[in-house]
Structure formats: C-alpha cells, structure tokens
CSV table of C-alpha atoms in Angstrom, one decimal:
chain,number,residue,atom,x,y,z
E,1,UNK,CA,0.0,0.0,0.0
E,2,UNK,CA,3.1,2.3,-0.2
E,3,UNK,CA,2.8,5.7,-1.9
E,4,UNK,CA,4.9,6.4,-5.0
E,5,UNK,CA,7.6,8.8,-4.0
E,6,UNK,CA,9.2,9.7,-7.3
E,7,UNK,CA,8.6,9.7,-11.1
E,8,UNK,CA,10.4,6.3,-11.1
E,9,UNK,CA,7.8,4.9,-8.8
E,10,UNK,CA,5.0,6.1,-11.1
E,11,UNK,CA,6.8,4.6,-14.0
E,12,UNK,CA,7.3,1.2,-12.3
E,13,UNK,CA,3.7,1.1,-11.3
E,14,UNK,CA,2.6,1.8,-14.9
E,15,UNK,CA,4.8,-1.0,-16.1
E,16,UNK,CA,3.3,-3.4,-13.6
E,17,UNK,CA,-0.2,-2.4,-14.7
E,18,UNK,CA,0.9,-3.0,-18.3
E,19,UNK,CA,2.0,-6.6,-17.4
E,20,UNK,CA,-1.1,-7.2,-15.3
E,21,UNK,CA,-3.5,-5.8,-17.9
E,22,UNK,CA,-1.8,-7.9,-20.7
E,23,UNK,CA,-2.6,-11.0,-18.6
E,24,UNK,CA,-6.2,-9.7,-18.0
E,25,UNK,CA,-6.8,-9.1,-21.8
E,26,UNK,CA,-5.5,-12.6,-22.6
E,27,UNK,CA,-7.8,-14.1,-19.9
E,28,UNK,CA,-10.7,-12.3,-21.5
E,29,UNK,CA,-10.0,-13.8,-24.9
E,30,UNK,CA,-9.4,-17.3,-23.6
E,31,UNK,CA,-12.5,-17.2,-21.5
E,32,UNK,CA,-14.7,-15.7,-24.2
E,33,UNK,CA,-15.1,-15.4,-27.9
E,34,UNK,CA,-14.1,-18.4,-30.1
E,35,UNK,CA,-12.7,-20.4,-27.2
E,36,UNK,CA,-15.8,-20.1,-25.0
E,37,UNK,CA,-18.1,-20.7,-28.0
E,38,UNK,CA,-16.2,-23.9,-28.7
E,39,UNK,CA,-16.6,-25.1,-25.1
E,40,UNK,CA,-20.3,-24.3,-25.0
E,41,UNK,CA,-20.9,-25.9,-28.5
E,42,UNK,CA,-19.2,-29.0,-27.2
E,43,UNK,CA,-21.6,-29.0,-24.2
E,44,UNK,CA,-24.6,-28.7,-26.5
E,45,UNK,CA,-25.5,-25.0,-26.2
E,46,UNK,CA,-27.2,-23.3,-29.2
E,47,UNK,CA,-25.7,-20.4,-31.2
E,48,UNK,CA,-28.4,-17.9,-29.9
E,49,UNK,CA,-27.7,-18.9,-26.3
E,50,UNK,CA,-24.0,-18.7,-26.8
E,51,UNK,CA,-24.3,-15.1,-27.8
E,52,UNK,CA,-26.5,-14.3,-24.7
E,53,UNK,CA,-24.2,-16.2,-22.3
E,54,UNK,CA,-21.1,-14.4,-23.5
E,55,UNK,CA,-23.0,-11.1,-22.9
E,56,UNK,CA,-23.4,-12.0,-19.2
E,57,UNK,CA,-20.4,-9.9,-18.7
E,58,UNK,CA,-22.7,-6.9,-19.2
E,59,UNK,CA,-25.4,-8.1,-16.9
E,60,UNK,CA,-22.8,-8.7,-14.2
E,61,UNK,CA,-22.0,-5.0,-14.3
E,62,UNK,CA,-25.2,-4.2,-12.4
E,63,UNK,CA,-23.4,-5.5,-9.3
E,64,UNK,CA,-21.3,-2.3,-9.4
E,65,UNK,CA,-24.2,0.1,-8.8
E,66,UNK,CA,-25.3,-1.6,-5.5
E,67,UNK,CA,-21.7,-1.0,-4.2
E,68,UNK,CA,-21.5,2.7,-4.9
E,69,UNK,CA,-21.7,3.6,-1.2
E,70,UNK,CA,-19.0,1.1,-0.4
E,71,UNK,CA,-16.8,2.5,-3.2
E,72,UNK,CA,-17.2,6.0,-1.8
E,73,UNK,CA,-15.8,4.9,1.6
E,74,UNK,CA,-12.6,3.4,0.0
E,75,UNK,CA,-9.6,5.6,0.4
E,76,UNK,CA,-7.5,3.2,-1.7
E,77,UNK,CA,-8.4,0.6,-4.3
E,78,UNK,CA,-5.4,-1.8,-4.3
E,79,UNK,CA,-6.9,-4.5,-2.0
E,80,UNK,CA,-10.2,-4.5,-3.9
E,81,UNK,CA,-8.6,-4.7,-7.3
E,82,UNK,CA,-6.2,-7.5,-6.3
E,83,UNK,CA,-8.9,-9.5,-4.5
E,84,UNK,CA,-11.3,-9.4,-7.5
E,85,UNK,CA,-8.4,-10.1,-9.9
E,86,UNK,CA,-7.8,-13.4,-8.1
E,87,UNK,CA,-11.4,-14.5,-8.6
E,88,UNK,CA,-10.7,-15.0,-12.3
E,89,UNK,CA,-9.6,-18.5,-11.3
E,90,UNK,CA,-13.3,-19.3,-11.8
E,91,UNK,CA,-12.7,-19.1,-15.5
E,92,UNK,CA,-10.1,-21.8,-15.1
E,93,UNK,CA,-12.6,-24.1,-13.5
E,94,UNK,CA,-15.0,-23.7,-16.5
E,95,UNK,CA,-12.7,-25.5,-18.9
E,96,UNK,CA,-12.5,-28.6,-16.6
E,97,UNK,CA,-16.3,-29.0,-16.6
E,98,UNK,CA,-16.4,-31.3,-19.7
E,99,UNK,CA,-14.4,-33.8,-17.6
E,100,UNK,CA,-17.4,-34.2,-15.2
E,101,UNK,CA,-19.6,-37.3,-15.6
E,102,UNK,CA,-22.8,-35.4,-15.7
E,103,UNK,CA,-25.4,-34.6,-18.3
E,104,UNK,CA,-24.8,-31.9,-21.0
E,105,UNK,CA,-27.6,-29.8,-19.4
E,106,UNK,CA,-25.9,-29.8,-16.0
E,107,UNK,CA,-22.5,-28.9,-17.7
E,108,UNK,CA,-24.1,-26.0,-19.5
E,109,UNK,CA,-25.7,-24.8,-16.2
E,110,UNK,CA,-22.4,-25.0,-14.4
E,111,UNK,CA,-20.6,-23.1,-17.1
E,112,UNK,CA,-23.2,-20.3,-17.0
E,113,UNK,CA,-23.1,-20.0,-13.2
E,114,UNK,CA,-19.3,-20.0,-12.9
E,115,UNK,CA,-18.9,-17.6,-15.8
E,116,UNK,CA,-21.5,-15.2,-14.4
E,117,UNK,CA,-19.9,-15.4,-10.9
E,118,UNK,CA,-16.5,-14.7,-12.3
E,119,UNK,CA,-17.8,-11.8,-14.3
E,120,UNK,CA,-19.4,-10.2,-11.2
E,121,UNK,CA,-16.0,-10.1,-9.4
E,122,UNK,CA,-14.4,-8.7,-12.5
E,123,UNK,CA,-17.0,-6.0,-12.9
E,124,UNK,CA,-16.8,-5.0,-9.2
E,125,UNK,CA,-13.0,-4.4,-9.5
E,126,UNK,CA,-13.1,-2.7,-13.0
E,127,UNK,CA,-14.0,0.9,-12.0
E,128,UNK,CA,-11.5,0.8,-9.2
E,129,UNK,CA,-8.7,-0.4,-11.5
E,130,UNK,CA,-9.6,2.2,-14.1
E,131,UNK,CA,-9.5,5.1,-11.6
E,132,UNK,CA,-6.2,3.6,-10.1
E,133,UNK,CA,-4.4,3.6,-13.5
E,134,UNK,CA,-5.9,7.0,-14.4
E,135,UNK,CA,-4.4,8.5,-11.2
E,136,UNK,CA,-1.0,7.2,-12.3
E,137,UNK,CA,-1.0,8.7,-15.7
E,138,UNK,CA,-0.9,12.5,-16.3
E,139,UNK,CA,-3.6,13.6,-18.7
E,140,UNK,CA,-1.0,14.9,-21.3
E,141,UNK,CA,0.5,11.3,-21.6
E,142,UNK,CA,-2.8,9.3,-21.7
E,143,UNK,CA,-2.9,8.7,-25.4
E,144,UNK,CA,0.8,7.7,-25.5
E,145,UNK,CA,0.7,5.4,-22.5
E,146,UNK,CA,-2.6,3.7,-23.1
E,147,UNK,CA,-1.8,2.9,-26.8
E,148,UNK,CA,1.7,1.5,-25.9
E,149,UNK,CA,0.1,-0.6,-23.1
E,150,UNK,CA,-2.6,-1.7,-25.5
E,151,UNK,CA,0.0,-2.7,-28.1
E,152,UNK,CA,1.9,-4.8,-25.7
E,153,UNK,CA,-1.3,-6.5,-24.5
E,154,UNK,CA,-2.4,-7.1,-28.1
E,155,UNK,CA,0.9,-8.9,-28.9
E,156,UNK,CA,0.6,-11.1,-25.8
E,157,UNK,CA,-3.1,-11.8,-26.5
E,158,UNK,CA,-2.7,-12.6,-30.2
E,159,UNK,CA,0.4,-14.8,-29.6
E,160,UNK,CA,-1.5,-16.8,-26.9
E,161,UNK,CA,-4.6,-17.1,-29.0
E,162,UNK,CA,-2.6,-18.4,-31.9
E,163,UNK,CA,-1.2,-21.1,-29.6
E,164,UNK,CA,-4.7,-21.8,-28.2
E,165,UNK,CA,-6.2,-22.1,-31.7
E,166,UNK,CA,-3.5,-24.6,-32.7
E,167,UNK,CA,-4.2,-26.6,-29.5
E,168,UNK,CA,-8.0,-26.7,-30.2
E,169,UNK,CA,-7.4,-27.7,-33.8
E,170,UNK,CA,-5.0,-30.5,-32.8
E,171,UNK,CA,-7.3,-32.0,-30.2
E,172,UNK,CA,-10.5,-31.3,-32.2
E,173,UNK,CA,-10.7,-34.8,-33.8
E,174,UNK,CA,-8.8,-36.6,-31.1
E,175,UNK,CA,-9.9,-35.6,-27.5
E,176,UNK,CA,-11.3,-32.1,-27.2
E,177,UNK,CA,-11.2,-32.4,-23.4
E,178,UNK,CA,-7.4,-32.4,-23.4
E,179,UNK,CA,-7.5,-29.1,-25.3
E,180,UNK,CA,-9.8,-27.6,-22.8
E,181,UNK,CA,-7.5,-28.7,-19.9
E,182,UNK,CA,-4.6,-26.9,-21.5
E,183,UNK,CA,-6.6,-23.7,-22.1
E,184,UNK,CA,-7.8,-23.8,-18.5
E,185,UNK,CA,-4.2,-24.2,-17.2
E,186,UNK,CA,-3.1,-21.2,-19.3
E,187,UNK,CA,-5.8,-19.1,-17.7
E,188,UNK,CA,-4.6,-20.2,-14.2
E,189,UNK,CA,-1.0,-19.1,-15.0
E,190,UNK,CA,-2.2,-15.7,-16.4
E,191,UNK,CA,-4.4,-15.1,-13.3
E,192,UNK,CA,-1.4,-15.5,-11.1
E,193,UNK,CA,0.7,-13.1,-13.3
E,194,UNK,CA,-2.1,-10.6,-13.1
E,195,UNK,CA,-2.4,-10.8,-9.3
E,196,UNK,CA,1.4,-10.5,-8.7
E,197,UNK,CA,1.8,-7.6,-11.1
E,198,UNK,CA,-1.1,-5.6,-9.4
E,199,UNK,CA,0.3,-6.5,-6.0
E,200,UNK,CA,3.6,-4.7,-6.9
E,201,UNK,CA,1.9,-1.5,-8.0
E,202,UNK,CA,1.8,1.7,-5.8
E,203,UNK,CA,-1.2,3.9,-5.5
E,204,UNK,CA,-1.0,7.8,-5.3
E,205,UNK,CA,-3.9,8.1,-2.9
E,206,UNK,CA,-3.6,8.9,0.8
E,207,UNK,CA,-5.9,7.2,3.2
E,208,UNK,CA,-5.8,8.8,6.6
E,209,UNK,CA,-3.3,11.6,7.5
E,210,UNK,CA,-2.0,12.7,10.9
E,211,UNK,CA,-1.4,16.3,12.0
E,212,UNK,CA,2.0,16.3,10.3
E,213,UNK,CA,0.4,15.5,6.9
E,214,UNK,CA,1.8,11.9,6.8
E,215,UNK,CA,-0.2,8.8,6.0
E,216,UNK,CA,-1.3,6.6,8.9
E,217,UNK,CA,-1.3,2.8,8.8
E,218,UNK,CA,-2.2,-0.1,11.1
E,219,UNK,CA,-3.9,0.8,14.4
E,220,UNK,CA,-3.7,4.5,13.8
E,221,UNK,CA,-5.5,4.2,10.5
E,222,UNK,CA,-8.1,1.9,12.0
E,223,UNK,CA,-8.7,4.4,14.8
E,224,UNK,CA,-9.1,7.2,12.3
E,225,UNK,CA,-11.6,5.1,10.3
E,226,UNK,CA,-13.7,4.5,13.4
E,227,UNK,CA,-13.6,8.2,14.2
E,228,UNK,CA,-14.8,8.9,10.7
E,229,UNK,CA,-17.7,6.6,11.0
E,230,UNK,CA,-19.0,8.4,14.2
E,231,UNK,CA,-18.4,11.9,12.7
E,232,UNK,CA,-21.5,13.6,11.3
E,233,UNK,CA,-21.3,13.8,7.5
E,234,UNK,CA,-23.7,14.0,4.6
E,235,UNK,CA,-24.7,10.6,3.1
E,236,UNK,CA,-26.0,10.3,-0.4
E,237,UNK,CA,-28.2,7.4,-1.5
E,238,UNK,CA,-27.5,5.5,-4.7
E,239,UNK,CA,-30.4,7.3,-6.3
E,240,UNK,CA,-29.1,10.7,-5.4
E,241,UNK,CA,-25.6,9.9,-6.8
E,242,UNK,CA,-27.3,8.8,-10.1
E,243,UNK,CA,-29.4,11.9,-10.2
E,244,UNK,CA,-26.4,14.1,-9.5
E,245,UNK,CA,-24.5,12.4,-12.3
E,246,UNK,CA,-27.3,12.8,-14.9
E,247,UNK,CA,-27.7,16.5,-14.0
E,248,UNK,CA,-24.2,17.1,-15.3
E,249,UNK,CA,-24.2,17.9,-19.1
E,250,UNK,CA,-20.8,16.4,-19.8
E,251,UNK,CA,-21.8,13.1,-18.0
E,252,UNK,CA,-24.9,12.9,-20.0
E,253,UNK,CA,-23.0,13.2,-23.3
E,254,UNK,CA,-20.4,10.6,-22.3
E,255,UNK,CA,-23.2,8.3,-21.2
E,256,UNK,CA,-25.2,8.7,-24.4
E,257,UNK,CA,-22.1,7.9,-26.4
E,258,UNK,CA,-21.4,4.8,-24.4
E,259,UNK,CA,-25.0,3.7,-24.8
E,260,UNK,CA,-25.0,4.0,-28.6
E,261,UNK,CA,-21.7,2.2,-28.8
E,262,UNK,CA,-23.1,-0.6,-26.6
E,263,UNK,CA,-26.2,-0.9,-28.7
E,264,UNK,CA,-24.2,-1.2,-31.9
E,265,UNK,CA,-21.7,-3.7,-30.4
E,266,UNK,CA,-24.1,-6.1,-28.6
E,267,UNK,CA,-26.7,-6.3,-31.4
E,268,UNK,CA,-24.3,-8.2,-33.6
E,269,UNK,CA,-20.7,-8.9,-32.5
E,270,UNK,CA,-21.4,-11.5,-29.7
E,271,UNK,CA,-22.9,-13.8,-32.4
E,272,UNK,CA,-20.0,-13.7,-34.9
E,273,UNK,CA,-17.8,-16.3,-33.1
E,274,UNK,CA,-20.3,-19.1,-33.5
E,275,UNK,CA,-21.1,-17.9,-37.0
E,276,UNK,CA,-17.4,-18.3,-38.0
E,277,UNK,CA,-17.2,-21.8,-36.4
E,278,UNK,CA,-20.5,-23.2,-37.5
E,279,UNK,CA,-21.9,-21.6,-40.7
E,280,UNK,CA,-18.6,-20.5,-42.2
E,281,UNK,CA,-16.7,-23.6,-41.0
E,282,UNK,CA,-13.4,-21.7,-40.6
E,283,UNK,CA,-10.5,-23.7,-39.0
E,284,UNK,CA,-9.4,-22.5,-35.6
E,285,UNK,CA,-5.8,-22.2,-36.7
E,286,UNK,CA,-6.7,-20.0,-39.7
E,287,UNK,CA,-8.9,-17.8,-37.5
E,288,UNK,CA,-6.1,-17.4,-34.9
E,289,UNK,CA,-3.4,-16.9,-37.6
E,290,UNK,CA,-5.3,-14.1,-39.3
E,291,UNK,CA,-6.1,-12.5,-35.9
E,292,UNK,CA,-2.4,-12.7,-35.0
E,293,UNK,CA,-1.2,-11.1,-38.2
E,294,UNK,CA,-3.9,-8.4,-38.0
E,295,UNK,CA,-2.9,-7.7,-34.4
E,296,UNK,CA,0.7,-7.1,-35.5
E,297,UNK,CA,-0.6,-4.4,-37.7
E,298,UNK,CA,-2.7,-3.1,-34.8
E,299,UNK,CA,0.4,-3.0,-32.6
E,300,UNK,CA,2.2,-0.9,-35.3
E,301,UNK,CA,-0.5,1.7,-35.6
E,302,UNK,CA,-1.7,1.9,-32.0
E,303,UNK,CA,1.1,4.2,-30.7
E,304,UNK,CA,0.7,6.5,-33.7
E,305,UNK,CA,-3.0,6.9,-33.0
E,306,UNK,CA,-2.2,7.6,-29.3
E,307,UNK,CA,0.1,10.4,-30.3
E,308,UNK,CA,-2.5,11.8,-32.6
E,309,UNK,CA,-5.1,11.6,-29.8
E,310,UNK,CA,-2.8,13.6,-27.5
E,311,UNK,CA,-2.4,16.2,-30.2
E,312,UNK,CA,-5.9,16.5,-31.7
E,313,UNK,CA,-8.1,15.1,-28.9
E,314,UNK,CA,-9.6,11.8,-27.9
E,315,UNK,CA,-13.0,12.4,-29.4
E,316,UNK,CA,-11.8,13.1,-33.0
E,317,UNK,CA,-9.7,9.9,-33.1
E,318,UNK,CA,-12.5,8.0,-31.6
E,319,UNK,CA,-14.9,9.1,-34.3
E,320,UNK,CA,-12.6,7.8,-37.0
E,321,UNK,CA,-11.9,4.4,-35.3
E,322,UNK,CA,-15.6,3.9,-34.6
E,323,UNK,CA,-16.3,4.4,-38.3
E,324,UNK,CA,-13.7,1.7,-39.0
E,325,UNK,CA,-15.5,-0.6,-36.5
E,326,UNK,CA,-18.7,0.1,-38.4
E,327,UNK,CA,-17.0,-0.9,-41.7
E,328,UNK,CA,-15.9,-4.2,-39.9
E,329,UNK,CA,-19.6,-4.9,-39.2
E,330,UNK,CA,-20.5,-4.1,-42.8
E,331,UNK,CA,-17.8,-6.6,-44.0
E,332,UNK,CA,-19.2,-9.2,-41.7
E,333,UNK,CA,-22.6,-8.6,-43.1
E,334,UNK,CA,-21.2,-9.4,-46.6
E,335,UNK,CA,-19.4,-12.6,-45.5
E,336,UNK,CA,-20.9,-15.9,-46.7
E,337,UNK,CA,-19.3,-19.4,-47.0
E,338,UNK,CA,-18.3,-18.7,-50.6
E,339,UNK,CA,-16.2,-15.6,-49.7
E,340,UNK,CA,-15.4,-16.4,-46.1
E,341,UNK,CA,-11.6,-16.6,-46.3
E,342,UNK,CA,-10.8,-13.3,-48.1
E,343,UNK,CA,-13.6,-11.3,-46.3
E,344,UNK,CA,-12.5,-12.7,-42.9
E,345,UNK,CA,-9.0,-11.4,-43.6
E,346,UNK,CA,-10.3,-8.0,-44.7
E,347,UNK,CA,-12.7,-7.6,-41.8
E,348,UNK,CA,-9.9,-8.4,-39.3
E,349,UNK,CA,-7.6,-5.8,-40.8
E,350,UNK,CA,-10.4,-3.2,-40.5
E,351,UNK,CA,-11.2,-4.4,-37.0
E,352,UNK,CA,-7.6,-4.1,-35.9
E,353,UNK,CA,-7.6,-0.5,-37.1
E,354,UNK,CA,-10.7,0.2,-35.0
E,355,UNK,CA,-9.7,-1.7,-31.9
E,356,UNK,CA,-6.3,0.1,-31.9
E,357,UNK,CA,-8.1,3.0,-30.3
E,358,UNK,CA,-11.9,2.4,-29.7
E,359,UNK,CA,-11.5,1.2,-26.1
E,360,UNK,CA,-8.9,3.8,-25.3
E,361,UNK,CA,-10.9,6.5,-26.9
E,362,UNK,CA,-14.2,5.7,-25.0
E,363,UNK,CA,-12.3,5.6,-21.7
E,364,UNK,CA,-10.4,8.8,-22.6
E,365,UNK,CA,-13.5,10.7,-23.4
E,366,UNK,CA,-15.0,9.7,-20.0
E,367,UNK,CA,-11.8,10.8,-18.2
E,368,UNK,CA,-12.0,14.1,-20.1
E,369,UNK,CA,-15.7,14.6,-19.3
E,370,UNK,CA,-16.0,13.4,-15.7
E,371,UNK,CA,-15.2,15.5,-12.6
E,372,UNK,CA,-12.1,14.2,-10.8
E,373,UNK,CA,-13.8,14.0,-7.4
E,374,UNK,CA,-16.7,12.0,-8.9
E,375,UNK,CA,-14.7,9.9,-11.4
E,376,UNK,CA,-14.9,6.6,-9.6
E,377,UNK,CA,-18.6,6.9,-9.0
E,378,UNK,CA,-19.4,8.1,-12.5
E,379,UNK,CA,-17.3,5.3,-14.0
E,380,UNK,CA,-19.3,2.8,-11.9
E,381,UNK,CA,-22.7,4.3,-13.0
E,382,UNK,CA,-21.7,4.2,-16.7
E,383,UNK,CA,-20.3,0.7,-16.6
E,384,UNK,CA,-23.2,-0.8,-14.6
E,385,UNK,CA,-26.1,0.9,-16.5
E,386,UNK,CA,-24.6,0.4,-20.0
E,387,UNK,CA,-23.7,-3.1,-19.0
E,388,UNK,CA,-27.3,-4.1,-18.2
E,389,UNK,CA,-28.4,-2.3,-21.3
E,390,UNK,CA,-25.9,-4.3,-23.3
E,391,UNK,CA,-27.2,-7.6,-21.9
E,392,UNK,CA,-30.8,-6.6,-22.8
E,393,UNK,CA,-29.6,-5.8,-26.3
E,394,UNK,CA,-27.8,-9.2,-26.6
E,395,UNK,CA,-31.0,-11.0,-25.5
E,396,UNK,CA,-33.0,-9.1,-28.2
E,397,UNK,CA,-30.2,-9.9,-30.7
E,398,UNK,CA,-30.4,-13.5,-29.7
E,399,UNK,CA,-34.2,-13.6,-30.1
E,400,UNK,CA,-33.9,-11.9,-33.5
E,401,UNK,CA,-31.1,-14.3,-34.5
E,402,UNK,CA,-33.3,-17.3,-33.6
E,403,UNK,CA,-36.3,-15.8,-35.6
E,404,UNK,CA,-34.1,-15.1,-38.6
E,405,UNK,CA,-32.5,-18.6,-38.6
E,406,UNK,CA,-36.0,-20.2,-38.6
E,407,UNK,CA,-37.2,-17.9,-41.4
E,408,UNK,CA,-34.8,-19.3,-44.0
E,409,UNK,CA,-34.2,-15.9,-45.7
E,410,UNK,CA,-33.4,-15.7,-49.4
E,411,UNK,CA,-32.7,-12.9,-51.9
E,412,UNK,CA,-32.9,-13.8,-55.6
E,413,UNK,CA,-32.4,-17.4,-54.5
E,414,UNK,CA,-29.3,-16.6,-52.5
E,415,UNK,CA,-29.5,-17.7,-48.8
E,416,UNK,CA,-29.1,-14.8,-46.2
E,417,UNK,CA,-27.7,-15.8,-42.9
E,418,UNK,CA,-29.1,-14.3,-39.7
E,419,UNK,CA,-25.7,-12.9,-38.6
E,420,UNK,CA,-25.5,-10.9,-41.8
E,421,UNK,CA,-28.7,-9.0,-40.9
E,422,UNK,CA,-27.5,-8.3,-37.4
E,423,UNK,CA,-24.2,-6.9,-38.6
E,424,UNK,CA,-25.9,-4.7,-41.1
E,425,UNK,CA,-28.1,-3.4,-38.3
E,426,UNK,CA,-25.0,-2.8,-36.1
E,427,UNK,CA,-23.3,-0.9,-39.0
E,428,UNK,CA,-26.3,1.5,-39.3
E,429,UNK,CA,-26.3,2.2,-35.6
E,430,UNK,CA,-22.6,2.9,-35.6
E,431,UNK,CA,-23.0,5.5,-38.3
E,432,UNK,CA,-25.3,7.4,-36.1
E,433,UNK,CA,-22.8,7.1,-33.2
E,434,UNK,CA,-20.1,8.6,-35.4
E,435,UNK,CA,-22.4,11.5,-36.2
E,436,UNK,CA,-23.2,12.1,-32.6
E,437,UNK,CA,-19.4,12.3,-31.7
E,438,UNK,CA,-18.9,14.9,-34.5
E,439,UNK,CA,-21.6,17.3,-33.4
E,440,UNK,CA,-22.1,16.7,-29.7
E,441,UNK,CA,-18.8,15.3,-28.3
E,442,UNK,CA,-16.1,17.2,-30.2
E,443,UNK,CA,-17.8,20.5,-29.7
E,444,UNK,CA,-17.6,20.2,-25.9
E,445,UNK,CA,-14.9,22.2,-24.1
E,446,UNK,CA,-12.5,20.0,-22.0
E,447,UNK,CA,-11.1,21.1,-18.7
E,448,UNK,CA,-7.4,20.4,-18.1
E,449,UNK,CA,-6.6,17.9,-15.3
E,450,UNK,CA,-3.5,18.7,-13.3
E,451,UNK,CA,-4.1,16.2,-10.5
E,452,UNK,CA,-3.4,12.8,-12.1
E,453,UNK,CA,0.2,11.6,-12.0
E,454,UNK,CA,0.7,13.1,-8.5
E,455,UNK,CA,0.1,11.9,-5.0
E,456,UNK,CA,-3.5,12.7,-4.1
E,457,UNK,CA,-3.9,14.3,-0.7
C-alpha cells in the first residue's frame, strides 16, 4: 500500500499495470469469444444462447451500482482490485467442466453459473482499477501510455490465442477435453501473473493523515476510520448519486455515447464467433493466424494513434476508429461461406484499425468529461447501467437471430444468414454514433486535469 515517492515509482507502477493488464486481456479472450463458444458448443449450447451467455459480462456490471456507497468509503483501491483479480480463477474451472460425468444440461448450467460469478467479481473491480491507473498517468500522456500498453497487451493476447487455436485444432478430432485442460491451465498461469503484477503497484492516494500530513497505517488508520464513522457527514443514496451524475451535461453526453456504442456492439458482435465456427466452418488455426497477423498491424498503428489523440483530442480519433468498426460490421454482413476466407481477412484488418483505439478513446472521453472528485462513482454508473443495457440488447439480438434462422431468408435465390442481418443493423447504428461524436462530443470544451500523475492528498 506504499505511496509512489518519485517519477520512477510512477513509471514502475505503470509498467506493472501493463504486465497485469496484458494478462487480463488474454484471460478475457481465452474465457470468451471463439474459445468459450467452442466449449459451449461442445456442451450442446445453441448459437443464440452462446451469444447471450457471452454477454453475461454486461449483466454482471449491475453489481457495481449496488456497491456505490461502499466504493465512496474506500480511500485506496489496491486491495479490492487484487482480490477481485484473483477470482478470475473461476474461468479456469469452466474448462474442466467437460471432464465431469454429468449430463450436458448440467454442464451448461455450471458453465453459466461460474462464468457469471467470475464476471461479477471482474465488474466489481473494474471501476477501481480504471481510476487507479488514471491516477498514475498525467492527462498529457494518456494517449501515448494507453496505446503503448494496448500494443503490448495485443501482442501477448494474439500470440497466446494463436497457440490456443493450434491446440484446439490439434485436439478437435482426437480428444477435445485435453485441449480444454490446456486452455484452463493457461488461464490459471495468467491469473497469477495478473495478481502478482497488481500487488507490486503503488497507489498515489492517501488514506488517513496525521497532524503532520503523513499517511497513517495499522492501528492509527483503524482508529481514524472508526472516528470517521462516528463523525456527522452527509450521506447520499445511490439514487441521489445517479441523479447528480445525470444532472451534469458532460456526464450525459459521455453516457449517451457509451449507450449508442453498446447498442451497436451487442446487437451483432457477440454472435459472430459461433457464425465463424458453424456456418462459415473456418478452421481455428486459420482464425487465430489471421487475428495474429492483423494484431501485429494493430500494434504498429496503435502508438501512432495515441500520439494523434494527445495532439488533436480523444474524441476526434474515436470518431474515425468507430467508423472503422462500423466498416468491420459491414464486411461481416457481406461474409458468406463462398467468400469467407478473403472477407474474414479483410474484416480483421479493418477491426484491428478500429480496436487500436476504440476502447482507449471511449475511456479517454470519459476521463475528459468526468469530474475528478466523482470519477470513480461516475465510471461505476456508466459501466453498470450500460452493461445491463448491453445484456438486454444481446437478448434481443439472440431472439432476432433465432427468428431469422428459422425464417430461412433468401434474396434472388441466395440464402441470407441471420448474422449478416444483425451486422448490417450494427453498422447503421454505428454510423449514427459517429455523427453524434462529431456534433455533440467534439464540440464540448475540455477542462485540463492537473491532479493525475501526482500523490493525491
């Protein structure tokens, strides 16, 4: 729980976060997307349900909003972040479920329960980890740092996914359970790397101070905490915190942007993994090899986009990269078994261009728009509300997918797949999101933040 005492301490903490976050991003991919879809298909879960289950990560975000008052009491976030990071071990357990001698229905139920429980812990720790790293990075360096961090994470993720794809392909016709055991073991190793890296970070937030202005620990800190509990102070309910947030114009704009992005994302992208495996019949090794090469390109352009964002603003770069994500959805909408190989390659190149900055840009806009003293709470509100909204959208997308698959659509005798329709819908929504950024986000004046990157008293 030590405070960073120099620029070197801040740098070391940022490096540790880069290592830990690289492990986290790899865990996300190994416990989701193609890998989780393969596991669930093996256990007899339908395409529509796979998309809904993978979207449980959004529903789990609702747990954050019930902990707002707890978050407000926290002086430091390190223990919470490290504890919740360790709970990703539940994702390891998921891959050992096929070994159990139980029915497919019970296996599917166990996967859903453990996946959802793991995502609840992840979501609880997410706003704290976001605020923690934001406090370690001065605003003038955010674009540069986050894109470099993202590039390193992408290389680790793509390399591991390529290995994972080869593993699944190797065991596909032999013994799929052995492949799942290896993937689960990889996740276990990554969880431990993540936990150790976060444990070595320092946090520039002071908990309780004595009369000399120094931080108190142990019994002194405990005594100060007990005194604080008995001292009269204003308490705000969860409803009042939400109402205060939505009364702020900048918060509303950032929230609307996040909502439109969430609608576009969850209406189509969660269903593409099963589409690639089942209808398009693409080999795992091919999928992972293309993703690996496309991610090398993403690693190359990401730092360049970060520097452009520091120069011209987060919102402007976000507008261009969201448009690229929309083009990725459009290319998916045009993909059929006859052109699956070339269009899969094209769509991944476009997607890599988009993902080189989309996540960073959305987070950066929120950091620019949110008040520093309310950042943790407002990040929690946005994450939880948009998360539940995303899950609702994924359910609607799943229902629509099921209806379209049963409709047996054709145009001039050419079969139309349900995922093509969903991706076209996502593309149209993304175009509207790009328009909103241009005329409502980029026109907003940004206040300079001079507190991050320093010890917060």
